[in-house]
mmCIF file of N, CA and C in Angstrom:
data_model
loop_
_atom_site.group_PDB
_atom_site.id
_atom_site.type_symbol
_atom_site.label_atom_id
_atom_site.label_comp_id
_atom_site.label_asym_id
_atom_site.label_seq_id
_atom_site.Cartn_x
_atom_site.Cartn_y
_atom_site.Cartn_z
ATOM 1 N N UNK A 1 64.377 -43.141 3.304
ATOM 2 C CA UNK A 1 63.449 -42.064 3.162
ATOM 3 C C UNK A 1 64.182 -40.797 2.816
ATOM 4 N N UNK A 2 63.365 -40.090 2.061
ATOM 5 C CA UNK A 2 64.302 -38.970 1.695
ATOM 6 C C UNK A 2 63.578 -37.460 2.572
ATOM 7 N N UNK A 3 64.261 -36.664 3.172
ATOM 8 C CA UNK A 3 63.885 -35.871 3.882
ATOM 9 C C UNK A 3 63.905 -34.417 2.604
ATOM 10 N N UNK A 4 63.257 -33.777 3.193
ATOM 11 C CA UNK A 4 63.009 -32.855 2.300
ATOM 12 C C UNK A 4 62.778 -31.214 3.333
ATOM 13 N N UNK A 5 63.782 -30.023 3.439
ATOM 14 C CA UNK A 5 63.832 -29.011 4.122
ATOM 15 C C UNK A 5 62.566 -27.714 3.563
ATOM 16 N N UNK A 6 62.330 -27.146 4.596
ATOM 17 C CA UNK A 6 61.133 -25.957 4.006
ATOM 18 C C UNK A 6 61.986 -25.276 4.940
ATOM 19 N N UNK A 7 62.093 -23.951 4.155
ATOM 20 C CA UNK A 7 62.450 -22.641 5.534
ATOM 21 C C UNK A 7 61.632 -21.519 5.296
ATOM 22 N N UNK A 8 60.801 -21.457 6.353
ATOM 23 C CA UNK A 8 59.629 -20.374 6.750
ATOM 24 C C UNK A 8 59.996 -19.570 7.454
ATOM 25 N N UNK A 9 60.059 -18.062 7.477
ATOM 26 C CA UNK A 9 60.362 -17.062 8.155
ATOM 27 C C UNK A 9 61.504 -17.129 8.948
ATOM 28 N N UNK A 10 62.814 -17.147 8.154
ATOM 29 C CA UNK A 10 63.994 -17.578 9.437
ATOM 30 C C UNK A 10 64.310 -19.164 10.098
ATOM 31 N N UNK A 11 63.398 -19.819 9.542
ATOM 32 C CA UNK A 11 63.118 -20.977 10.639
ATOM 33 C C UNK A 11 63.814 -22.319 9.889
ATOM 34 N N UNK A 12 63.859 -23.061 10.195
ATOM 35 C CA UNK A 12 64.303 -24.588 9.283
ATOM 36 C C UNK A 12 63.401 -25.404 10.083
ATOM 37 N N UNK A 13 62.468 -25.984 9.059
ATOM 38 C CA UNK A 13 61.396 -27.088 9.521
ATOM 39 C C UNK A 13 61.890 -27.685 8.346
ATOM 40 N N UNK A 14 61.749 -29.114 9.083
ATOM 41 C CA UNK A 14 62.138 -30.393 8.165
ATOM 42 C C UNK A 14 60.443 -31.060 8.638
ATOM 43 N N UNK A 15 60.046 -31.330 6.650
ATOM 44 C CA UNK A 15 59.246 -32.550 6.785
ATOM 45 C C UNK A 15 59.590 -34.211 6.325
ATOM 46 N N UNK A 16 58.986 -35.034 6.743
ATOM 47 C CA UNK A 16 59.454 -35.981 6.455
ATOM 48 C C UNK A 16 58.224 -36.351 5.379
ATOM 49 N N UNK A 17 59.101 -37.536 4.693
ATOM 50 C CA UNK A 17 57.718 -37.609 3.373
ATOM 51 C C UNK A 17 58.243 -38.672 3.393
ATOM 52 N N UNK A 18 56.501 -39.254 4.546
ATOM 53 C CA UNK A 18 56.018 -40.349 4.447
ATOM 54 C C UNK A 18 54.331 -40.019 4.203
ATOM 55 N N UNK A 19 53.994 -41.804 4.754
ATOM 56 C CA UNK A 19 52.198 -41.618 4.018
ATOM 57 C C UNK A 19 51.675 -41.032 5.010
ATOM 58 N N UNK A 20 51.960 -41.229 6.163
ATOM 59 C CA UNK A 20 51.391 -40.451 7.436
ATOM 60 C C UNK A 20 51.524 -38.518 7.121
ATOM 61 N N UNK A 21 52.173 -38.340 6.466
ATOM 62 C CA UNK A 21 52.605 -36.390 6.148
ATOM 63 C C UNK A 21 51.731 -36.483 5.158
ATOM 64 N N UNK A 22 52.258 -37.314 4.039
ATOM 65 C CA UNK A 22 51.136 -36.578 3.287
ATOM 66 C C UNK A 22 49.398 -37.183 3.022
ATOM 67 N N UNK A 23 49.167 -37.949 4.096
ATOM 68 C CA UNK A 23 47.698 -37.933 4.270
ATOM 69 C C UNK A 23 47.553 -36.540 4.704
ATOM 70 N N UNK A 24 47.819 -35.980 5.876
ATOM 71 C CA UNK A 24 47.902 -34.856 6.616
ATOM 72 C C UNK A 24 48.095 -33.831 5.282
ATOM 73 N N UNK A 25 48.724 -34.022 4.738
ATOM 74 C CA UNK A 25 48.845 -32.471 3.910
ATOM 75 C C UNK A 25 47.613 -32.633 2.977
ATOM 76 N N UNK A 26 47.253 -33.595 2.293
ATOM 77 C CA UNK A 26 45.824 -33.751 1.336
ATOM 78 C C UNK A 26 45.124 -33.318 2.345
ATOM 79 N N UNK A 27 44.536 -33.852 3.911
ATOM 80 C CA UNK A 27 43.720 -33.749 4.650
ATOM 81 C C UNK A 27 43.992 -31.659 4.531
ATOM 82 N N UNK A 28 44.714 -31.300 4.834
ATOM 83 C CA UNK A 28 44.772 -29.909 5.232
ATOM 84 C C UNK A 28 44.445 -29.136 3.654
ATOM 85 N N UNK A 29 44.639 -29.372 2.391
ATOM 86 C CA UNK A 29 44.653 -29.162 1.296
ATOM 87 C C UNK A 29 43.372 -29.386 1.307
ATOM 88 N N UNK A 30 42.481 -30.110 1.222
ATOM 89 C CA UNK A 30 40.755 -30.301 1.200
ATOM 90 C C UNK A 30 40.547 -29.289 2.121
ATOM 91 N N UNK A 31 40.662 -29.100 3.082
ATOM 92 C CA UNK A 31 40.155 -28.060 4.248
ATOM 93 C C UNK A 31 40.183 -26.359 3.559
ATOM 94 N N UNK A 32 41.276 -26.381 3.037
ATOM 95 C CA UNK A 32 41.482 -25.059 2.490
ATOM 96 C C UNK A 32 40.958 -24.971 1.092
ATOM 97 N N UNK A 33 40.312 -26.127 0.274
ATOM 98 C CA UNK A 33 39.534 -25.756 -0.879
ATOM 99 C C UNK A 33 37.897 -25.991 -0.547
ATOM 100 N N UNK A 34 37.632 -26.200 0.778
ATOM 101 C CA UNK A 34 36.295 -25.705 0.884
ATOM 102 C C UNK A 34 36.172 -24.545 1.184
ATOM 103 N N UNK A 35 36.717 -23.698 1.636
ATOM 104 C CA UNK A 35 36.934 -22.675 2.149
ATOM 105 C C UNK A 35 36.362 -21.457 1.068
ATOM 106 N N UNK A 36 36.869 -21.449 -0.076
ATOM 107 C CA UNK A 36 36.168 -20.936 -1.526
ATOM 108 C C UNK A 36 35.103 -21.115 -1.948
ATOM 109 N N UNK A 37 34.814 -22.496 -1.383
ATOM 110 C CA UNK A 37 33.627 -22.620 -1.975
ATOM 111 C C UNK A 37 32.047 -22.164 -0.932
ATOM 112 N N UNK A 38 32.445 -22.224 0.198
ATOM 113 C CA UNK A 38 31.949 -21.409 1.596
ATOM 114 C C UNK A 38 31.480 -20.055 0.747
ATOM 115 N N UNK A 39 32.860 -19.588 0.851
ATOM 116 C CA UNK A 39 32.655 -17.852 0.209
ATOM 117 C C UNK A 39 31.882 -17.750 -0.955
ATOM 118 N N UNK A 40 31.691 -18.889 -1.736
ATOM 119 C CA UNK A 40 30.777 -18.647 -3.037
ATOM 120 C C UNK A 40 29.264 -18.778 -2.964
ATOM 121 N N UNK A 41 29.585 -19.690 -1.708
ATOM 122 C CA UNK A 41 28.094 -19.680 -0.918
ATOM 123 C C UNK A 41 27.289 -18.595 -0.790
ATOM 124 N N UNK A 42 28.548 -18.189 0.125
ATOM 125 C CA UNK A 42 27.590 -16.999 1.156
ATOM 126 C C UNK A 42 27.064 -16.003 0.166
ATOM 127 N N UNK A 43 27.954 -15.763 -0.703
ATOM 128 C CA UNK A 43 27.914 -14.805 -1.664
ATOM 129 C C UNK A 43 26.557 -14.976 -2.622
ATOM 130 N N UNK A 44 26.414 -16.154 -2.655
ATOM 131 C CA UNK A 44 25.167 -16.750 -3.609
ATOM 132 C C UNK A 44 24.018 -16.586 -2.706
ATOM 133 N N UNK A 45 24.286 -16.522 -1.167
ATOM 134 C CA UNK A 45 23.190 -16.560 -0.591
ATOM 135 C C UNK A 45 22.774 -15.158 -0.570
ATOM 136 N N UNK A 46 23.664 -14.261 -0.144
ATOM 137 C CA UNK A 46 23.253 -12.656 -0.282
ATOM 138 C C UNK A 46 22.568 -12.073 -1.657
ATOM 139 N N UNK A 47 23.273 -12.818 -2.521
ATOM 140 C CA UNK A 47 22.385 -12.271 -3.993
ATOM 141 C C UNK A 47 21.139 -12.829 -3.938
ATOM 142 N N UNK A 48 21.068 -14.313 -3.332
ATOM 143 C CA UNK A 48 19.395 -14.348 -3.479
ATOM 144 C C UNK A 48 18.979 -13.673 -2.052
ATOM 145 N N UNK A 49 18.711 -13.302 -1.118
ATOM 146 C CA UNK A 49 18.241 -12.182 -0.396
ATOM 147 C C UNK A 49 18.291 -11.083 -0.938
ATOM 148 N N UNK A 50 18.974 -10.524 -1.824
ATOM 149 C CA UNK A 50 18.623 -9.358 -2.236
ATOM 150 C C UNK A 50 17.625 -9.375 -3.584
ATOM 151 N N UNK A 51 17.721 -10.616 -4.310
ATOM 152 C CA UNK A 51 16.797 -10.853 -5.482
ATOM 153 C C UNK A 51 15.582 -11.275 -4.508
ATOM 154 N N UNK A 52 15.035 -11.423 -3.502
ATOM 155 C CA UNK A 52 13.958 -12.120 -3.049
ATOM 156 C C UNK A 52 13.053 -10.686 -2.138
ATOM 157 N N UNK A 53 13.841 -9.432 -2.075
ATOM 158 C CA UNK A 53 13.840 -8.313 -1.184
ATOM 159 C C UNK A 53 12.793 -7.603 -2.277
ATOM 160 N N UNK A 54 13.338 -8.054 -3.649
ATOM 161 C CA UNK A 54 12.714 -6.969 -4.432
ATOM 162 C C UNK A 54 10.893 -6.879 -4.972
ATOM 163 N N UNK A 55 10.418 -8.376 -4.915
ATOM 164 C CA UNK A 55 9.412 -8.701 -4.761
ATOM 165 C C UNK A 55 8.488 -8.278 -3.603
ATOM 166 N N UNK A 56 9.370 -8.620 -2.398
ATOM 167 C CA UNK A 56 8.798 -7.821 -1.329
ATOM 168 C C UNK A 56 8.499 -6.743 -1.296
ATOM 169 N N UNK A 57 9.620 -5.981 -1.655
ATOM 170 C CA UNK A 57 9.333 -4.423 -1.780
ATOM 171 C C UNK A 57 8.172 -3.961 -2.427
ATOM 172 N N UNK A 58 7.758 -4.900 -3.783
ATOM 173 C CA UNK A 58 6.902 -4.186 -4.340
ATOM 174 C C UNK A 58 6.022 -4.708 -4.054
ATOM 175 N N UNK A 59 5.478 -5.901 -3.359
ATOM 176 C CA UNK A 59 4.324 -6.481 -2.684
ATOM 177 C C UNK A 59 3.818 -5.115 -1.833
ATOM 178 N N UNK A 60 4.705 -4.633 -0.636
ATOM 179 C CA UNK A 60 4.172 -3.901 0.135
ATOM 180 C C UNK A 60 3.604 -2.690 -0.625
ATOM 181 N N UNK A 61 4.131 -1.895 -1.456
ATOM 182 C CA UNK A 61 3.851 -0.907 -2.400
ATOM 183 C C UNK A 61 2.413 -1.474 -2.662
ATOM 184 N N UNK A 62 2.500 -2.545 -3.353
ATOM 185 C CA UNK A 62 1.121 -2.869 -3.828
ATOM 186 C C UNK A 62 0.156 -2.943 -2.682
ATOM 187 N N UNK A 63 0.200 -3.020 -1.721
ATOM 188 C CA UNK A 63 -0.724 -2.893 -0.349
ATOM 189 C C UNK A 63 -0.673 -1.890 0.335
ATOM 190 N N UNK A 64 0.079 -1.182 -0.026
ATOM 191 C CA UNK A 64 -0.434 0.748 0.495
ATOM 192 C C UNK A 64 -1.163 1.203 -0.561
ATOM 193 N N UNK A 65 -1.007 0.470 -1.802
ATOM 194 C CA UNK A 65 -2.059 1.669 -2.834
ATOM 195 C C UNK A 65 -3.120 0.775 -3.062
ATOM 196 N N UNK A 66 -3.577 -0.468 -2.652
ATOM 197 C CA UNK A 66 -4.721 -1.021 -2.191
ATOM 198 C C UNK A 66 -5.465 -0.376 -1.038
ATOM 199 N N UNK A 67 -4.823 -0.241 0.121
ATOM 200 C CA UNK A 67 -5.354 0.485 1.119
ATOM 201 C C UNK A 67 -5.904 1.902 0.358
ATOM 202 N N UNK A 68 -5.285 2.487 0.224
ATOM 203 C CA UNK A 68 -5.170 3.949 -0.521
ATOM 204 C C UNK A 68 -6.831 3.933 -1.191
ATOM 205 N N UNK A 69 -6.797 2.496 -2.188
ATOM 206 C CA UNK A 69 -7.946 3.116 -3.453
ATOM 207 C C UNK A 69 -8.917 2.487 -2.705
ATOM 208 N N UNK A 70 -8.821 1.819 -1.425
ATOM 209 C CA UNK A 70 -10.029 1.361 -0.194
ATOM 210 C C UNK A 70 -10.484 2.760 0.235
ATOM 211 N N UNK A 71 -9.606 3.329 1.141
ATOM 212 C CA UNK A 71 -10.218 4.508 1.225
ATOM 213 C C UNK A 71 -10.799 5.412 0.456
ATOM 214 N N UNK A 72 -10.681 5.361 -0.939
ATOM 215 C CA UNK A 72 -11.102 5.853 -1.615
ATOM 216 C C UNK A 72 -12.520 5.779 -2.296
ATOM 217 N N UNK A 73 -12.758 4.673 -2.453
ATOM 218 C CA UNK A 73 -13.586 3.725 -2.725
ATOM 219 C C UNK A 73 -14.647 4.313 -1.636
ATOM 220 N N UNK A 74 -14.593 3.864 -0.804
ATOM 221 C CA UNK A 74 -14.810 4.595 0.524
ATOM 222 C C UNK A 74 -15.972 5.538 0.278
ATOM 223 N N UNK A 75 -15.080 7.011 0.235
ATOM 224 C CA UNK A 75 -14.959 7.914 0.358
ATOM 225 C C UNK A 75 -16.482 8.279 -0.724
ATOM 226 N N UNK A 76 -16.016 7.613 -1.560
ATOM 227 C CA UNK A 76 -16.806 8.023 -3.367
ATOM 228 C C UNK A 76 -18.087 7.498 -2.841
ATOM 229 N N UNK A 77 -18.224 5.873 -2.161
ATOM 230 C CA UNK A 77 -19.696 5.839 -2.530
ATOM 231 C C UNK A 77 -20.153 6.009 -1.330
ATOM 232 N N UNK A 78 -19.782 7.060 0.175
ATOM 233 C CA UNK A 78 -20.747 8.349 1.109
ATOM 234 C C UNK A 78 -20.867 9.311 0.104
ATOM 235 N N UNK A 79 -20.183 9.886 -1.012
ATOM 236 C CA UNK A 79 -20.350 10.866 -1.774
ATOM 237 C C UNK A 79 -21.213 11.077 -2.686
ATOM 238 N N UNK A 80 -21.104 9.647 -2.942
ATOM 239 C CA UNK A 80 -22.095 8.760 -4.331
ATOM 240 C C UNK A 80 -23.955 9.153 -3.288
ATOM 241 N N UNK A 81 -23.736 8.198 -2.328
ATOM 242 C CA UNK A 81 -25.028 8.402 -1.446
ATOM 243 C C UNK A 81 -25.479 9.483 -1.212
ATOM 244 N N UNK A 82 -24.627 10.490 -0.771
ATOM 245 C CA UNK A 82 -24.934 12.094 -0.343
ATOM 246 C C UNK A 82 -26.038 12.687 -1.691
ATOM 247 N N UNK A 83 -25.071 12.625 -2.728
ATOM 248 C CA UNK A 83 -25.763 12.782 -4.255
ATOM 249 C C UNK A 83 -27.449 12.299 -4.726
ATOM 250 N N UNK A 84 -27.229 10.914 -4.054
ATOM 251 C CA UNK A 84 -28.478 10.763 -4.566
ATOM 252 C C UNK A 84 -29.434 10.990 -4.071
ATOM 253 N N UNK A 85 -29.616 11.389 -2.289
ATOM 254 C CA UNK A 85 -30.395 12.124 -1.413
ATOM 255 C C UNK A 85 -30.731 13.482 -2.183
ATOM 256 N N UNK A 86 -29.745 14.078 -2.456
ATOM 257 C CA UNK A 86 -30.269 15.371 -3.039
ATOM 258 C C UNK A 86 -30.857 15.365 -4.228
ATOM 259 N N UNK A 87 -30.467 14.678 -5.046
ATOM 260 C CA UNK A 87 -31.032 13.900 -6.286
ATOM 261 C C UNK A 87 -32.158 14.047 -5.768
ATOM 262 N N UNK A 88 -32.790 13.129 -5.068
ATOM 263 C CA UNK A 88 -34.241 12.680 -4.852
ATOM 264 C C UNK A 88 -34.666 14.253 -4.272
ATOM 265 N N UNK A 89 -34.335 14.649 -3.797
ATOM 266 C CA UNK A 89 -34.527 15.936 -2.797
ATOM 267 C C UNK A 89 -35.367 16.852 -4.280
ATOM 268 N N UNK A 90 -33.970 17.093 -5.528
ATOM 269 C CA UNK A 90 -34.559 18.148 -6.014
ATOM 270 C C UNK A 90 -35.311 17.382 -7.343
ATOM 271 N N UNK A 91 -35.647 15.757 -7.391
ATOM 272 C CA UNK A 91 -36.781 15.206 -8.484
ATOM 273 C C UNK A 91 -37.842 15.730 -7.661
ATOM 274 N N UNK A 92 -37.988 15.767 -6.040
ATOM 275 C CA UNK A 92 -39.615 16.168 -5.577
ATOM 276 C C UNK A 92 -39.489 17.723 -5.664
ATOM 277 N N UNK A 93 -38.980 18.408 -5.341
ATOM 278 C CA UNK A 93 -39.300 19.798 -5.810
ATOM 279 C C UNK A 93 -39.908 19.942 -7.235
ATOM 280 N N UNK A 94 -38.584 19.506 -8.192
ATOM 281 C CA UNK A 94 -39.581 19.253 -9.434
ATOM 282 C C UNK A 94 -40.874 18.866 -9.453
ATOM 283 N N UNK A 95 -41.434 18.123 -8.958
ATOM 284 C CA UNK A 95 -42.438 17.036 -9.156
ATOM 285 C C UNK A 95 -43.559 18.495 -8.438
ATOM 286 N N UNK A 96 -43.389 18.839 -7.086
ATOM 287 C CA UNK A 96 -44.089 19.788 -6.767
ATOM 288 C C UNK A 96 -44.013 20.911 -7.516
ATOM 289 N N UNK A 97 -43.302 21.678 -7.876
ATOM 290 C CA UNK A 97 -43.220 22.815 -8.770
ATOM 291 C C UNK A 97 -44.008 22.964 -10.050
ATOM 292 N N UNK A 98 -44.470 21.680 -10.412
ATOM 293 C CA UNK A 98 -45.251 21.240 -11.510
ATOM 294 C C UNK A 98 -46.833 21.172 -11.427
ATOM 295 N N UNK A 99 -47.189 21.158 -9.763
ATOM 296 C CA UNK A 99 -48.262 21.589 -9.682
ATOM 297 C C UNK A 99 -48.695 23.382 -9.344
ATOM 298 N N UNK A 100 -49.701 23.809 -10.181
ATOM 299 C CA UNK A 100 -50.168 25.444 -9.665
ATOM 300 C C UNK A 100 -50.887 25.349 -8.645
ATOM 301 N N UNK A 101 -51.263 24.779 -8.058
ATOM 302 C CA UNK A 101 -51.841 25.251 -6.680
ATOM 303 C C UNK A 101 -50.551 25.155 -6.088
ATOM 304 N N UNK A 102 -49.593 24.397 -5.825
ATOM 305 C CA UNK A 102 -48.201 24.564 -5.091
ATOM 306 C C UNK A 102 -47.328 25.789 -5.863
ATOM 307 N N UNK A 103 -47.611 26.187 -7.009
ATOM 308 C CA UNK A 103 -46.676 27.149 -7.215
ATOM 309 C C UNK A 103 -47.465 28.657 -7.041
ATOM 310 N N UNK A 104 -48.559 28.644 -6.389
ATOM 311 C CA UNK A 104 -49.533 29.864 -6.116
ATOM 312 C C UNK A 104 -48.724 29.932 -4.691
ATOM 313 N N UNK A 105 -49.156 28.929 -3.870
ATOM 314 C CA UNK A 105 -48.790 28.863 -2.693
ATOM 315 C C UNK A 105 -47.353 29.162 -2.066
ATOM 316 N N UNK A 106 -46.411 28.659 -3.444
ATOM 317 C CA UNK A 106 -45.436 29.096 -3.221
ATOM 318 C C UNK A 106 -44.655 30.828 -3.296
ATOM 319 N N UNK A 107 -45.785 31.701 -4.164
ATOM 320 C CA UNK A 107 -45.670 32.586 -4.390
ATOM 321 C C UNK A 107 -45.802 33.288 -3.462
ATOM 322 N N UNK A 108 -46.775 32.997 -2.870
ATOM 323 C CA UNK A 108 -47.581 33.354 -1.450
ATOM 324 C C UNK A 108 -46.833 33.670 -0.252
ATOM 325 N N UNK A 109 -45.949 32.629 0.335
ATOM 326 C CA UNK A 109 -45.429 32.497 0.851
ATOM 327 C C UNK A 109 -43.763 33.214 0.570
ATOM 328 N N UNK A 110 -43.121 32.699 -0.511
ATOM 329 C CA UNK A 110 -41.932 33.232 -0.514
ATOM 330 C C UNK A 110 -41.956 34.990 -1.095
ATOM 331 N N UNK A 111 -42.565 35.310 -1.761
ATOM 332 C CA UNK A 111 -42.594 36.458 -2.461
ATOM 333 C C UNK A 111 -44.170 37.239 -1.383
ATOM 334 N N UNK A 112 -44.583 37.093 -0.487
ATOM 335 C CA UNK A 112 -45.675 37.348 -0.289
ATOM 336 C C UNK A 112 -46.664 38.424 -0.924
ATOM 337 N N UNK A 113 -46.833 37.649 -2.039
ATOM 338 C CA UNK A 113 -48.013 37.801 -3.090
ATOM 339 C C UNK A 113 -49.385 37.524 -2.566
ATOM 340 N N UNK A 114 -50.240 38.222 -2.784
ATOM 341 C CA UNK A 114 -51.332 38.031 -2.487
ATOM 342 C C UNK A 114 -52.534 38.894 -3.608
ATOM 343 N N UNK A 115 -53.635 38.334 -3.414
ATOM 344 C CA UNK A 115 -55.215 38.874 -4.063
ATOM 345 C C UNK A 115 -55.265 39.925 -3.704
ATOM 346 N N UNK A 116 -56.305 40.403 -4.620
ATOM 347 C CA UNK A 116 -56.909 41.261 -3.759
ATOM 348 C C UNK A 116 -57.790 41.591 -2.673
ATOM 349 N N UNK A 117 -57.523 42.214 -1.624
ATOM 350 C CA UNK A 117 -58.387 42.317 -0.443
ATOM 351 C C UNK A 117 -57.909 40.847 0.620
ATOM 352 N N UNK A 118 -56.117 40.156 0.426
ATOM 353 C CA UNK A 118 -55.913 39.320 1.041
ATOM 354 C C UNK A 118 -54.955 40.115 2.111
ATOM 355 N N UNK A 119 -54.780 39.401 3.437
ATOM 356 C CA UNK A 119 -53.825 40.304 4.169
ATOM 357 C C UNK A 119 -52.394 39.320 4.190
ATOM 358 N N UNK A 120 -51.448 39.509 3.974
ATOM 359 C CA UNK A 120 -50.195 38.163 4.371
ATOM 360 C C UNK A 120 -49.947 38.142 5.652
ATOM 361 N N UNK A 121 -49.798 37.562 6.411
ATOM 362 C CA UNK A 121 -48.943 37.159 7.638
ATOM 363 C C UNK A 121 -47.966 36.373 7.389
ATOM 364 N N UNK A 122 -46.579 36.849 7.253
ATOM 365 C CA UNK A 122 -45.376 36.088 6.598
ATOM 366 C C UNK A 122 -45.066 35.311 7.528
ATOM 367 N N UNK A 123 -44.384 33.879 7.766
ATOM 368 C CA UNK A 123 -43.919 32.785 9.097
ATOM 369 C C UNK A 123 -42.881 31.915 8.320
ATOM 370 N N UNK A 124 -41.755 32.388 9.656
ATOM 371 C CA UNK A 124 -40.495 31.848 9.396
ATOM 372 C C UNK A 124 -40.494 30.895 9.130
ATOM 373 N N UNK A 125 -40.984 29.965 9.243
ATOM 374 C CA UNK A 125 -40.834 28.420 8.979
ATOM 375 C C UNK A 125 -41.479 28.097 7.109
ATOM 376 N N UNK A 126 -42.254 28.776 6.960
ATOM 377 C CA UNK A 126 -42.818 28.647 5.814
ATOM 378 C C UNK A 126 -42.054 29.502 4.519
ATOM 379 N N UNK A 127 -41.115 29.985 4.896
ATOM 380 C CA UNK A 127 -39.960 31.296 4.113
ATOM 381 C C UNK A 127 -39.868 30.700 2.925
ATOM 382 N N UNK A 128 -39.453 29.630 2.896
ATOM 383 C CA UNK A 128 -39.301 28.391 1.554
ATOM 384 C C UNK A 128 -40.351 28.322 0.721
ATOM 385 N N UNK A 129 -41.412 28.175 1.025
ATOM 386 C CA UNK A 129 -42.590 27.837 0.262
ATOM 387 C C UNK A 129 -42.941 27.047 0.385
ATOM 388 N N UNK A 130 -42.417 25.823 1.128
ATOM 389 C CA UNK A 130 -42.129 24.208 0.695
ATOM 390 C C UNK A 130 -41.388 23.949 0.324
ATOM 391 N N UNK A 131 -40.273 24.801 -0.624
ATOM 392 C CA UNK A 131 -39.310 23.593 -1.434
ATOM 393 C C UNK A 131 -38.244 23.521 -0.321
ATOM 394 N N UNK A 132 -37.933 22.614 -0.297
ATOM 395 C CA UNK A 132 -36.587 21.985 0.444
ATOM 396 C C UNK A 132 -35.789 21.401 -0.116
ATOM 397 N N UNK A 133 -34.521 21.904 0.454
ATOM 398 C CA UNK A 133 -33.045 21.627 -0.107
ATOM 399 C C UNK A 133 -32.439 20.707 0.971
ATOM 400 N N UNK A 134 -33.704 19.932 1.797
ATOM 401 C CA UNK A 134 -32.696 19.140 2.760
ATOM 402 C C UNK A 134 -34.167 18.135 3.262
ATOM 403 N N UNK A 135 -33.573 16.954 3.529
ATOM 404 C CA UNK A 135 -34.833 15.931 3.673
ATOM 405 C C UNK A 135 -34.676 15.275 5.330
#
């Protein structure tokens, strides 16, 4: 057998080279080339967590400005409703204003106009004439 010297840090280690060493050294040689490939792992695994983060990110974005145009939405059709109360509010004024006995009466009352030889007694509640701006 032929012996073969290594000197490591000061030291003299003798290996012997047989099949028993160098199973052991392949065995230790595989150990240290997974080792790279570990690190290429991990590394592959962090890039996809960070490629998988970015979807997320904008998922949530997309569900605050869903919420957002909910409230909004919201918001528009109490506004929408409010509108059409008054809507209706000032088609019946119209609708009354179109009759002259209501627009005598209304004269009557808001402007207190009167005939001749009539006396007014003006009353708070009647100040309007009738028309109303609220139902």
């Amino acid at each position: 057998m032929m012996k073969r010297r290594v000197v490591i840090a000061n030291k003299k280690i003798v290996r012997l080279n047989n099949e028993y060493t160098t199973q052991q050294l392949n065995q230790m040689q595989e150990v240290t080339h997974k080792n790279p490939k570990r690190r290429y792992l991990a590394m592959i695994l962090i890039v996809i967590i960070l490629v998988m983060m970015l979807p997320t990110i904008n998922l949530i974005k997309s569900y605050q400005v869903l919420q957002s145009r909910r409230t909004l939405k919201i918001k528009s059709e109490k506004q929408s409703a409010q509108l059409d109360r008054q809507l209706a509010i000032k088609k019946a004024n119209v609708d009354k204003l179109q009759d002259p006995t209501f627009i005598e009466k209304y004269a009557r009352a808001k402007y207190l106009y009167s005939k001749d030889g009539e006396k007014v007694f003006p009353i708070s509640e009647l100040s309007d004439g009738g028309v109303t701006d609220k139902k």
